Amino acid sequence: MTDTVQTFNPHPSKPSFLLPANACDAHVHVFGPASRFAFSKDSKINPVDAPKETLFQLHRHLGIERCVIVQSLVHGFDNSVVEDAIRAGAGRYLGVALVSHKVSDEELLRLKNAGFRGVRFNFMAQMAQMAQMAQMAHIEQGATAQQVIDLTQRLAPLQLHLQVHFESALIHELTPIFKQSAVPVVIDHMGRVDALLGESHADFRALHDLMQDTRFYVKVSGIDRVSRGRPYVEGILLAHRLVMDFPDRCFWGTDWPHPNHHQIPDDGELASALAQIAPTAAAMQALLVDNPQNFYQFNP
């Protein structure tokens, strides 16, 4: 790959309101700079650098004080780009690592001490046909769903959680496997449901049913990915439903810098949508401040 891909809006708008003190963006990535943190040879994209300095500037602009950086497939298993950002974040930035299911206990402990709070696995539908759904292979990590759940036995003593990203149709087959987890499970981007299908669709109903289990958490991020387009009405409605029904187990994130997106959203507009997703002061406080603090355990 030689052509670089722009993945973020360099001139986002300001949110339409002031976010509460200690507001947390619970889902972002950092890319590079590639001259210092090489991209993985397996990366499907060659993004323009989106380094920690640009992320920090974005958060100052939006009024965000805390953050959880999720390791991206752009950098593969080398989590050093996130470690570097965590160190620079002075306790206000934590991480979620990308690892193999065969990762050593020593490496998990090292990641924990470096400021990582969990590990992430991604599942893709096209692999289901090859693996008969329940034995789903990870897009890059080469593990079945059951092997990922087996790993949670080693995550538990370190108080690390499991974060999962999957295409919405897979929730039905993956749910009984995920329910075997020995640690809390965070579901990315509202399970990537198609918001155009509404609350009554089987995929969203399955997500909602799964959330009845108090070990599960959900990120109401990605309204821009699951809607037909701006102003993301359909995604906002589903995010609002989850926040109202599970007020203490939802997180929000911008998903900056928006890799593999058909259109680059305005992060200020995504933040402004919070007024509809969490329309009361109590709901906003829980979503942006209390839930992230209680779950990720930021240092005071």
PDB file of C-alpha atoms in Angstrom:
ATOM      1  CA  MET A   1       0.000   0.000   0.000  1.00  0.00           C
ATOM      2  CA  THR A   2       1.298   3.421  -0.952  1.00  0.00           C
ATOM      3  CA  ASP A   3      -1.732   5.713  -0.989  1.00  0.00           C
ATOM      4  CA  THR A   4      -2.535   7.186   2.421  1.00  0.00           C
ATOM      5  CA  VAL A   5      -6.119   7.447   3.649  1.00  0.00           C
ATOM      6  CA  GLN A   6      -7.535  10.407   5.565  1.00  0.00           C
ATOM      7  CA  THR A   7      -9.566   9.075   8.490  1.00  0.00           C
ATOM      8  CA  PHE A   8     -10.467  12.166  10.502  1.00  0.00           C
ATOM      9  CA  ASN A   9     -11.888  15.659  10.092  1.00  0.00           C
ATOM     10  CA  PRO A  10      -9.041  18.097  10.875  1.00  0.00           C
ATOM     11  CA  HIS A  11     -11.487  20.911  11.642  1.00  0.00           C
ATOM     12  CA  PRO A  12     -14.283  19.537  13.847  1.00  0.00           C
ATOM     13  CA  SER A  13     -17.017  21.791  15.136  1.00  0.00           C
ATOM     14  CA  LYS A  14     -17.536  22.629  18.794  1.00  0.00           C
ATOM     15  CA  PRO A  15     -20.160  20.632  20.699  1.00  0.00           C
ATOM     16  CA  SER A  16     -23.431  22.477  21.120  1.00  0.00           C
ATOM     17  CA  PHE A  17     -23.109  22.345  24.930  1.00  0.00           C
ATOM     18  CA  LEU A  18     -20.412  22.000  27.592  1.00  0.00           C
ATOM     19  CA  LEU A  19     -19.619  18.429  28.493  1.00  0.00           C
ATOM     20  CA  PRO A  20     -19.469  17.625  32.228  1.00  0.00           C
ATOM     21  CA  ALA A  21     -16.172  17.720  34.094  1.00  0.00           C
ATOM     22  CA  ASN A  22     -14.111  14.539  33.644  1.00  0.00           C
ATOM     23  CA  ALA A  23     -16.086  13.528  30.550  1.00  0.00           C
ATOM     24  CA  CYS A  24     -14.601  10.394  28.969  1.00  0.00           C
ATOM     25  CA  ASP A  25     -14.248   9.423  25.328  1.00  0.00           C
ATOM     26  CA  ALA A  26     -14.220   5.654  25.809  1.00  0.00           C
ATOM     27  CA  HIS A  27     -13.307   4.586  22.279  1.00  0.00           C
ATOM     28  CA  VAL A  28     -10.559   6.067  20.119  1.00  0.00           C
ATOM     29  CA  HIS A  29      -7.452   4.868  18.279  1.00  0.00           C
ATOM     30  CA  VAL A  30      -4.050   6.371  17.560  1.00  0.00           C
ATOM     31  CA  PHE A  31      -2.198   5.837  14.288  1.00  0.00           C
ATOM     32  CA  GLY A  32       1.516   6.471  14.269  1.00  0.00           C
ATOM     33  CA  PRO A  33       3.381   8.548  13.481  1.00  0.00           C
ATOM     34  CA  ALA A  34       4.367   5.721  11.173  1.00  0.00           C
ATOM     35  CA  SER A  35       7.974   6.911  11.244  1.00  0.00           C
ATOM     36  CA  ARG A  36       8.091   5.942  14.930  1.00  0.00           C
ATOM     37  CA  PHE A  37       5.342   3.318  15.285  1.00  0.00           C
ATOM     38  CA  ALA A  38       5.292   1.208  12.142  1.00  0.00           C
ATOM     39  CA  PHE A  39       1.987   0.020  10.762  1.00  0.00           C
ATOM     40  CA  SER A  40       1.348  -3.720  10.694  1.00  0.00           C
ATOM     41  CA  LYS A  41       2.084  -5.503   7.424  1.00  0.00           C
ATOM     42  CA  ASP A  42      -1.403  -6.993   7.775  1.00  0.00           C
ATOM     43  CA  SER A  43      -3.150  -3.611   7.994  1.00  0.00           C
ATOM     44  CA  LYS A  44      -5.844  -3.216   5.361  1.00  0.00           C
ATOM     45  CA  ILE A  45      -5.373   0.550   5.217  1.00  0.00           C
ATOM     46  CA  ASN A  46      -2.467   2.983   5.167  1.00  0.00           C
ATOM     47  CA  PRO A  47      -3.882   5.910   7.151  1.00  0.00           C
ATOM     48  CA  VAL A  48      -2.567   9.416   7.471  1.00  0.00           C
ATOM     49  CA  ASP A  49      -0.855   9.768  10.849  1.00  0.00           C
ATOM     50  CA  ALA A  50      -3.350  10.345  13.655  1.00  0.00           C
ATOM     51  CA  PRO A  51      -0.955  10.565  16.617  1.00  0.00           C
ATOM     52  CA  LYS A  52      -1.565  11.234  20.277  1.00  0.00           C
ATOM     53  CA  GLU A  53      -0.883  14.955  19.902  1.00  0.00           C
ATOM     54  CA  THR A  54      -3.763  15.304  17.433  1.00  0.00           C
ATOM     55  CA  LEU A  55      -6.010  13.254  19.721  1.00  0.00           C
ATOM     56  CA  PHE A  56      -5.143  15.396  22.744  1.00  0.00           C
ATOM     57  CA  GLN A  57      -5.869  18.540  20.745  1.00  0.00           C
ATOM     58  CA  LEU A  58      -9.247  17.139  19.671  1.00  0.00           C
ATOM     59  CA  HIS A  59     -10.188  16.390  23.259  1.00  0.00           C
ATOM     60  CA  ARG A  60      -9.238  19.877  24.418  1.00  0.00           C
ATOM     61  CA  HIS A  61     -11.428  21.245  21.628  1.00  0.00           C
ATOM     62  CA  LEU A  62     -14.398  19.050  22.595  1.00  0.00           C
ATOM     63  CA  GLY A  63     -14.020  19.465  26.360  1.00  0.00           C
ATOM     64  CA  ILE A  64     -13.069  15.842  27.053  1.00  0.00           C
ATOM     65  CA  GLU A  65     -10.698  15.116  29.935  1.00  0.00           C
ATOM     66  CA  ARG A  66     -10.470  11.317  30.001  1.00  0.00           C
ATOM     67  CA  CYS A  67     -10.134   8.648  27.362  1.00  0.00           C
ATOM     68  CA  VAL A  68      -9.783   4.935  26.618  1.00  0.00           C
ATOM     69  CA  ILE A  69      -7.537   4.228  23.617  1.00  0.00           C
ATOM     70  CA  VAL A  70      -8.238   0.964  21.822  1.00  0.00           C
ATOM     71  CA  GLN A  71      -5.370  -0.704  19.978  1.00  0.00           C
ATOM     72  CA  SER A  72      -6.101  -0.879  16.257  1.00  0.00           C
ATOM     73  CA  LEU A  73      -5.406  -3.577  13.691  1.00  0.00           C
ATOM     74  CA  VAL A  74      -3.427  -0.865  11.912  1.00  0.00           C
ATOM     75  CA  HIS A  75      -0.667  -1.554  14.460  1.00  0.00           C
ATOM     76  CA  GLY A  76      -1.475  -5.212  15.121  1.00  0.00           C
ATOM     77  CA  PHE A  77      -0.182  -6.805  18.328  1.00  0.00           C
ATOM     78  CA  ASP A  78       2.439  -4.108  18.917  1.00  0.00           C
ATOM     79  CA  ASN A  79       0.640  -2.051  21.562  1.00  0.00           C
ATOM     80  CA  SER A  80       3.511   0.399  22.020  1.00  0.00           C
ATOM     81  CA  VAL A  81       1.703   3.247  20.233  1.00  0.00           C
ATOM     82  CA  VAL A  82      -1.069   3.090  22.842  1.00  0.00           C
ATOM     83  CA  GLU A  83       1.395   2.654  25.696  1.00  0.00           C
ATOM     84  CA  ASP A  84       3.142   5.831  24.574  1.00  0.00           C
ATOM     85  CA  ALA A  85      -0.135   7.762  24.563  1.00  0.00           C
ATOM     86  CA  ILE A  86      -1.095   6.402  27.987  1.00  0.00           C
ATOM     87  CA  ARG A  87       2.201   7.608  29.445  1.00  0.00           C
ATOM     88  CA  ALA A  88       1.703  11.042  27.951  1.00  0.00           C
ATOM     89  CA  GLY A  89      -1.866  11.175  29.244  1.00  0.00           C
ATOM     90  CA  ALA A  90      -0.764  11.456  32.882  1.00  0.00           C
ATOM     91  CA  GLY A  91      -3.445   9.143  34.267  1.00  0.00           C
ATOM     92  CA  ARG A  92      -6.262  10.554  32.148  1.00  0.00           C
ATOM     93  CA  TYR A  93      -5.757   8.094  29.271  1.00  0.00           C
ATOM     94  CA  LEU A  94      -6.055   4.316  29.608  1.00  0.00           C
ATOM     95  CA  GLY A  95      -5.999   1.522  27.043  1.00  0.00           C
ATOM     96  CA  VAL A  96      -7.439  -1.687  25.648  1.00  0.00           C
ATOM     97  CA  ALA A  97      -4.877  -3.986  24.033  1.00  0.00           C
ATOM     98  CA  LEU A  98      -4.902  -6.216  20.979  1.00  0.00           C
ATOM     99  CA  VAL A  99      -3.362  -9.597  21.785  1.00  0.00           C
ATOM    100  CA  SER A 100      -3.227 -13.205  20.696  1.00  0.00           C
ATOM    101  CA  HIS A 101      -5.280 -15.693  22.677  1.00  0.00           C
ATOM    102  CA  LYS A 102      -1.902 -17.322  23.382  1.00  0.00           C
ATOM    103  CA  VAL A 103      -0.508 -14.191  25.041  1.00  0.00           C
ATOM    104  CA  SER A 104       1.603 -14.989  28.104  1.00  0.00           C
ATOM    105  CA  ASP A 105       0.537 -14.215  31.645  1.00  0.00           C
ATOM    106  CA  GLU A 106       3.681 -12.102  31.980  1.00  0.00           C
ATOM    107  CA  GLU A 107       2.675  -9.921  29.041  1.00  0.00           C
ATOM    108  CA  LEU A 108      -0.854  -9.516  30.373  1.00  0.00           C
ATOM    109  CA  LEU A 109       0.559  -8.352  33.713  1.00  0.00           C
ATOM    110  CA  ARG A 110       2.899  -5.946  31.930  1.00  0.00           C
ATOM    111  CA  LEU A 111      -0.010  -4.488  29.944  1.00  0.00           C
ATOM    112  CA  LYS A 112      -2.063  -4.141  33.121  1.00  0.00           C
ATOM    113  CA  ASN A 113       0.747  -2.227  34.818  1.00  0.00           C
ATOM    114  CA  ALA A 114       1.158  -0.031  31.739  1.00  0.00           C
ATOM    115  CA  GLY A 115      -2.430   1.218  31.993  1.00  0.00           C
ATOM    116  CA  PHE A 116      -4.389  -1.274  29.917  1.00  0.00           C
ATOM    117  CA  ARG A 117      -7.764  -2.320  31.301  1.00  0.00           C
ATOM    118  CA  GLY A 118      -8.795  -5.023  28.848  1.00  0.00           C
ATOM    119  CA  VAL A 119      -8.157  -6.877  25.603  1.00  0.00           C
ATOM    120  CA  ARG A 120     -10.127  -6.693  22.375  1.00  0.00           C
ATOM    121  CA  PHE A 121     -11.126  -9.288  19.784  1.00  0.00           C
ATOM    122  CA  ASN A 122     -12.902  -8.704  16.475  1.00  0.00           C
ATOM    123  CA  PHE A 123     -15.246 -11.166  14.745  1.00  0.00           C
ATOM    124  CA  MET A 124     -16.253 -11.068  11.084  1.00  0.00           C
ATOM    125  CA  ALA A 125     -19.234 -12.647   9.334  1.00  0.00           C
ATOM    126  CA  GLN A 126     -17.396 -13.938   6.290  1.00  0.00           C
ATOM    127  CA  MET A 127     -15.347 -16.200   8.541  1.00  0.00           C
ATOM    128  CA  ALA A 128     -18.497 -17.777   9.921  1.00  0.00           C
ATOM    129  CA  GLN A 129     -19.068 -19.757   6.735  1.00  0.00           C
ATOM    130  CA  MET A 130     -15.625 -21.275   7.093  1.00  0.00           C
ATOM    131  CA  ALA A 131     -15.899 -21.872  10.814  1.00  0.00           C
ATOM    132  CA  GLN A 132     -19.576 -22.722  11.348  1.00  0.00           C
ATOM    133  CA  MET A 133     -20.383 -19.671  13.434  1.00  0.00           C
ATOM    134  CA  ALA A 134     -19.689 -21.019  16.937  1.00  0.00           C
ATOM    135  CA  GLN A 135     -16.037 -21.615  16.070  1.00  0.00           C
ATOM    136  CA  MET A 136     -15.657 -18.089  14.703  1.00  0.00           C
ATOM    137  CA  ALA A 137     -12.101 -17.063  13.880  1.00  0.00           C
ATOM    138  CA  HIS A 138     -10.828 -13.651  14.786  1.00  0.00           C
ATOM    139  CA  ILE A 139     -10.204 -11.333  11.851  1.00  0.00           C
ATOM    140  CA  GLU A 140      -6.474 -11.204  12.589  1.00  0.00           C
ATOM    141  CA  GLN A 141      -5.809 -12.902  15.902  1.00  0.00           C
ATOM    142  CA  GLY A 142      -6.492 -16.441  14.715  1.00  0.00           C
ATOM    143  CA  ALA A 143      -8.622 -17.553  17.663  1.00  0.00           C
ATOM    144  CA  THR A 144     -12.013 -19.179  17.892  1.00  0.00           C
ATOM    145  CA  ALA A 145     -14.664 -17.575  20.054  1.00  0.00           C
ATOM    146  CA  GLN A 146     -14.280 -20.371  22.568  1.00  0.00           C
ATOM    147  CA  GLN A 147     -10.515 -19.842  22.759  1.00  0.00           C
ATOM    148  CA  VAL A 148     -11.142 -16.169  23.482  1.00  0.00           C
ATOM    149  CA  ILE A 149     -13.510 -17.097  26.295  1.00  0.00           C
ATOM    150  CA  ASP A 150     -10.976 -19.566  27.653  1.00  0.00           C
ATOM    151  CA  LEU A 151      -8.496 -16.680  27.807  1.00  0.00           C
ATOM    152  CA  THR A 152     -10.830 -14.834  30.186  1.00  0.00           C
ATOM    153  CA  GLN A 153      -9.870 -17.303  32.928  1.00  0.00           C
ATOM    154  CA  ARG A 154      -6.401 -15.743  32.791  1.00  0.00           C
ATOM    155  CA  LEU A 155      -7.766 -12.197  32.531  1.00  0.00           C
ATOM    156  CA  ALA A 156      -9.822 -12.521  35.708  1.00  0.00           C
ATOM    157  CA  PRO A 157      -6.984 -12.487  38.285  1.00  0.00           C
ATOM    158  CA  LEU A 158      -5.650  -9.298  36.679  1.00  0.00           C
ATOM    159  CA  GLN A 159      -9.076  -7.640  36.600  1.00  0.00           C
ATOM    160  CA  LEU A 160      -8.841  -7.178  32.847  1.00  0.00           C
ATOM    161  CA  HIS A 161     -12.070  -7.186  30.838  1.00  0.00           C
ATOM    162  CA  LEU A 162     -12.918  -8.565  27.396  1.00  0.00           C
ATOM    163  CA  GLN A 163     -13.959  -6.177  24.621  1.00  0.00           C
ATOM    164  CA  VAL A 164     -15.640  -7.611  21.520  1.00  0.00           C
ATOM    165  CA  HIS A 165     -16.418  -6.172  18.102  1.00  0.00           C
ATOM    166  CA  PHE A 166     -18.602  -8.166  15.732  1.00  0.00           C
ATOM    167  CA  GLU A 167     -21.056  -7.863  12.890  1.00  0.00           C
ATOM    168  CA  SER A 168     -24.613  -7.706  14.178  1.00  0.00           C
ATOM    169  CA  ALA A 169     -25.874 -10.981  12.694  1.00  0.00           C
ATOM    170  CA  LEU A 170     -23.308 -12.913  14.728  1.00  0.00           C
ATOM    171  CA  ILE A 171     -24.776 -11.937  18.088  1.00  0.00           C
ATOM    172  CA  HIS A 172     -27.182 -14.865  18.080  1.00  0.00           C
ATOM    173  CA  GLU A 173     -24.431 -17.485  17.764  1.00  0.00           C
ATOM    174  CA  LEU A 174     -21.864 -15.684  19.873  1.00  0.00           C
ATOM    175  CA  THR A 175     -24.145 -14.897  22.835  1.00  0.00           C
ATOM    176  CA  PRO A 176     -24.039 -18.348  24.491  1.00  0.00           C
ATOM    177  CA  ILE A 177     -20.260 -18.399  24.144  1.00  0.00           C
ATOM    178  CA  PHE A 178     -19.798 -14.881  25.508  1.00  0.00           C
ATOM    179  CA  LYS A 179     -21.971 -15.777  28.490  1.00  0.00           C
ATOM    180  CA  GLN A 180     -19.247 -18.190  29.599  1.00  0.00           C
ATOM    181  CA  SER A 181     -16.820 -15.296  30.153  1.00  0.00           C
ATOM    182  CA  ALA A 182     -15.040 -15.141  33.497  1.00  0.00           C
ATOM    183  CA  VAL A 183     -14.764 -11.339  33.230  1.00  0.00           C
ATOM    184  CA  PRO A 184     -17.029  -8.444  32.227  1.00  0.00           C
ATOM    185  CA  VAL A 185     -17.625  -8.108  28.483  1.00  0.00           C
ATOM    186  CA  VAL A 186     -17.821  -4.769  26.656  1.00  0.00           C
ATOM    187  CA  ILE A 187     -19.647  -4.754  23.306  1.00  0.00           C
ATOM    188  CA  ASP A 188     -18.381  -2.268  20.745  1.00  0.00           C
ATOM    189  CA  HIS A 189     -20.547   0.146  18.755  1.00  0.00           C
ATOM    190  CA  MET A 190     -23.971  -1.181  19.827  1.00  0.00           C
ATOM    191  CA  GLY A 191     -23.167  -4.554  18.283  1.00  0.00           C
ATOM    192  CA  ARG A 192     -22.934  -2.897  14.853  1.00  0.00           C
ATOM    193  CA  VAL A 193     -26.694  -3.245  14.466  1.00  0.00           C
ATOM    194  CA  ASP A 194     -28.354  -1.753  11.378  1.00  0.00           C
ATOM    195  CA  ALA A 195     -30.195   1.159  12.967  1.00  0.00           C
ATOM    196  CA  LEU A 196     -32.434   1.498   9.909  1.00  0.00           C
ATOM    197  CA  LEU A 197     -34.122  -1.744  11.001  1.00  0.00           C
ATOM    198  CA  GLY A 198     -35.133  -0.207  14.329  1.00  0.00           C
ATOM    199  CA  GLU A 199     -35.569  -1.528  17.851  1.00  0.00           C
ATOM    200  CA  SER A 200     -37.775  -4.432  16.832  1.00  0.00           C
ATOM    201  CA  HIS A 201     -35.189  -6.125  14.629  1.00  0.00           C
ATOM    202  CA  ALA A 202     -33.884  -9.465  15.882  1.00  0.00           C
ATOM    203  CA  ASP A 203     -30.265  -8.292  16.141  1.00  0.00           C
ATOM    204  CA  PHE A 204     -31.069  -5.325  18.374  1.00  0.00           C
ATOM    205  CA  ARG A 205     -33.484  -7.417  20.436  1.00  0.00           C
ATOM    206  CA  ALA A 206     -30.709  -9.963  20.972  1.00  0.00           C
ATOM    207  CA  LEU A 207     -28.331  -7.194  22.066  1.00  0.00           C
ATOM    208  CA  HIS A 208     -30.957  -5.802  24.425  1.00  0.00           C
ATOM    209  CA  ASP A 209     -31.620  -9.274  25.846  1.00  0.00           C
ATOM    210  CA  LEU A 210     -27.899  -9.871  26.354  1.00  0.00           C
ATOM    211  CA  MET A 211     -27.625  -6.615  28.268  1.00  0.00           C
ATOM    212  CA  GLN A 212     -30.023  -8.002  30.861  1.00  0.00           C
ATOM    213  CA  ASP A 213     -26.970  -9.911  32.093  1.00  0.00           C
ATOM    214  CA  THR A 214     -25.166  -7.437  34.354  1.00  0.00           C
ATOM    215  CA  ARG A 215     -21.734  -8.717  33.287  1.00  0.00           C
ATOM    216  CA  PHE A 216     -22.229  -7.043  29.902  1.00  0.00           C
ATOM    217  CA  TYR A 217     -21.571  -3.417  28.958  1.00  0.00           C
ATOM    218  CA  VAL A 218     -22.103  -1.598  25.672  1.00  0.00           C
ATOM    219  CA  LYS A 219     -20.536   1.359  23.899  1.00  0.00           C
ATOM    220  CA  VAL A 220     -23.166   3.627  22.370  1.00  0.00           C
ATOM    221  CA  SER A 221     -20.578   4.775  19.855  1.00  0.00           C
ATOM    222  CA  GLY A 222     -20.805   4.485  16.092  1.00  0.00           C
ATOM    223  CA  ILE A 223     -24.120   6.235  15.500  1.00  0.00           C
ATOM    224  CA  ASP A 224     -22.500   7.469  12.288  1.00  0.00           C
ATOM    225  CA  ARG A 225     -21.744   3.908  11.187  1.00  0.00           C
ATOM    226  CA  VAL A 226     -25.176   2.395  11.801  1.00  0.00           C
ATOM    227  CA  SER A 227     -27.349   5.240  10.467  1.00  0.00           C
ATOM    228  CA  ARG A 228     -28.219   6.218   6.900  1.00  0.00           C
ATOM    229  CA  GLY A 229     -26.286   9.479   7.292  1.00  0.00           C
ATOM    230  CA  ARG A 230     -26.332  12.808   9.070  1.00  0.00           C
ATOM    231  CA  PRO A 231     -27.885  13.708  11.459  1.00  0.00           C
ATOM    232  CA  TYR A 232     -27.750  10.026  12.514  1.00  0.00           C
ATOM    233  CA  VAL A 233     -31.334   9.927  13.739  1.00  0.00           C
ATOM    234  CA  GLU A 234     -31.665   6.143  13.604  1.00  0.00           C
ATOM    235  CA  GLY A 235     -28.452   5.507  15.533  1.00  0.00           C
ATOM    236  CA  ILE A 236     -29.330   8.117  18.137  1.00  0.00           C
ATOM    237  CA  LEU A 237     -32.659   6.396  18.823  1.00  0.00           C
ATOM    238  CA  LEU A 238     -31.005   3.039  19.526  1.00  0.00           C
ATOM    239  CA  ALA A 239     -28.269   4.615  21.620  1.00  0.00           C
ATOM    240  CA  HIS A 240     -30.902   6.472  23.639  1.00  0.00           C
ATOM    241  CA  ARG A 241     -32.823   3.248  24.254  1.00  0.00           C
ATOM    242  CA  LEU A 242     -29.716   1.512  25.600  1.00  0.00           C
ATOM    243  CA  VAL A 243     -28.766   4.462  27.823  1.00  0.00           C
ATOM    244  CA  MET A 244     -32.279   4.663  29.270  1.00  0.00           C
ATOM    245  CA  ASP A 245     -32.596   0.904  29.861  1.00  0.00           C
ATOM    246  CA  PHE A 246     -29.037   0.257  31.096  1.00  0.00           C
ATOM    247  CA  PRO A 247     -27.951   3.584  32.588  1.00  0.00           C
ATOM    248  CA  ASP A 248     -25.021   2.202  34.594  1.00  0.00           C
ATOM    249  CA  ARG A 249     -23.517  -0.036  31.874  1.00  0.00           C
ATOM    250  CA  CYS A 250     -23.152   2.221  28.857  1.00  0.00           C
ATOM    251  CA  PHE A 251     -20.099   4.124  27.622  1.00  0.00           C
ATOM    252  CA  TRP A 252     -19.725   6.625  24.782  1.00  0.00           C
ATOM    253  CA  GLY A 253     -16.882   7.250  22.374  1.00  0.00           C
ATOM    254  CA  THR A 254     -16.129   9.184  19.220  1.00  0.00           C
ATOM    255  CA  ASP A 255     -14.359   6.244  17.514  1.00  0.00           C
ATOM    256  CA  TRP A 256     -11.793   8.783  16.269  1.00  0.00           C
ATOM    257  CA  PRO A 257     -10.066   8.647  13.800  1.00  0.00           C
ATOM    258  CA  HIS A 258     -12.813   6.686  12.020  1.00  0.00           C
ATOM    259  CA  PRO A 259     -10.996   4.014   9.982  1.00  0.00           C
ATOM    260  CA  ASN A 260     -12.822   2.023   7.304  1.00  0.00           C
ATOM    261  CA  HIS A 261     -15.633   4.573   7.095  1.00  0.00           C
ATOM    262  CA  HIS A 262     -17.661   5.556   4.038  1.00  0.00           C
ATOM    263  CA  GLN A 263     -17.710   9.147   5.242  1.00  0.00           C
ATOM    264  CA  ILE A 264     -15.630  11.040   7.797  1.00  0.00           C
ATOM    265  CA  PRO A 265     -17.898  12.411  10.541  1.00  0.00           C
ATOM    266  CA  ASP A 266     -17.524  15.684  12.421  1.00  0.00           C
ATOM    267  CA  ASP A 267     -16.516  14.747  15.974  1.00  0.00           C
ATOM    268  CA  GLY A 268     -18.124  17.911  17.310  1.00  0.00           C
ATOM    269  CA  GLU A 269     -21.399  16.789  15.786  1.00  0.00           C
ATOM    270  CA  LEU A 270     -21.021  13.347  17.349  1.00  0.00           C
ATOM    271  CA  ALA A 271     -20.516  14.992  20.746  1.00  0.00           C
ATOM    272  CA  SER A 272     -23.521  17.259  20.192  1.00  0.00           C
ATOM    273  CA  ALA A 273     -25.693  14.172  19.613  1.00  0.00           C
ATOM    274  CA  LEU A 274     -25.164  13.301  23.277  1.00  0.00           C
ATOM    275  CA  ALA A 275     -27.888  15.802  24.114  1.00  0.00           C
ATOM    276  CA  GLN A 276     -30.356  13.392  22.498  1.00  0.00           C
ATOM    277  CA  ILE A 277     -28.697  10.150  23.527  1.00  0.00           C
ATOM    278  CA  ALA A 278     -28.536  11.116  27.231  1.00  0.00           C
ATOM    279  CA  PRO A 279     -31.008  14.014  27.534  1.00  0.00           C
ATOM    280  CA  THR A 280     -30.973  14.457  31.305  1.00  0.00           C
ATOM    281  CA  ALA A 281     -28.144  15.708  33.510  1.00  0.00           C
ATOM    282  CA  ALA A 282     -28.162  12.420  35.422  1.00  0.00           C
ATOM    283  CA  ALA A 283     -27.987  10.314  32.269  1.00  0.00           C
ATOM    284  CA  MET A 284     -25.175  12.456  30.862  1.00  0.00           C
ATOM    285  CA  GLN A 285     -23.203  12.274  34.105  1.00  0.00           C
ATOM    286  CA  ALA A 286     -23.523   8.499  34.225  1.00  0.00           C
ATOM    287  CA  LEU A 287     -22.637   7.949  30.573  1.00  0.00           C
ATOM    288  CA  LEU A 288     -19.640  10.276  30.350  1.00  0.00           C
ATOM    289  CA  VAL A 289     -18.261  10.349  33.903  1.00  0.00           C
ATOM    290  CA  ASP A 290     -19.524   7.863  36.459  1.00  0.00           C
ATOM    291  CA  ASN A 291     -19.668   4.714  34.317  1.00  0.00           C
ATOM    292  CA  PRO A 292     -16.155   5.118  32.874  1.00  0.00           C
ATOM    293  CA  GLN A 293     -14.725   5.978  36.280  1.00  0.00           C
ATOM    294  CA  ASN A 294     -16.340   2.990  37.978  1.00  0.00           C
ATOM    295  CA  PHE A 295     -15.390   0.534  35.254  1.00  0.00           C
ATOM    296  CA  TYR A 296     -11.981   1.680  34.014  1.00  0.00           C
ATOM    297  CA  GLN A 297     -10.776   3.035  37.364  1.00  0.00           C
ATOM    298  CA  PHE A 298      -9.042   6.247  36.340  1.00  0.00           C
ATOM    299  CA  ASN A 299      -6.633   7.615  38.921  1.00  0.00           C
ATOM    300  CA  PRO A 300      -8.038  10.610  40.797  1.00  0.00           C
TER     301      PRO A 300
END
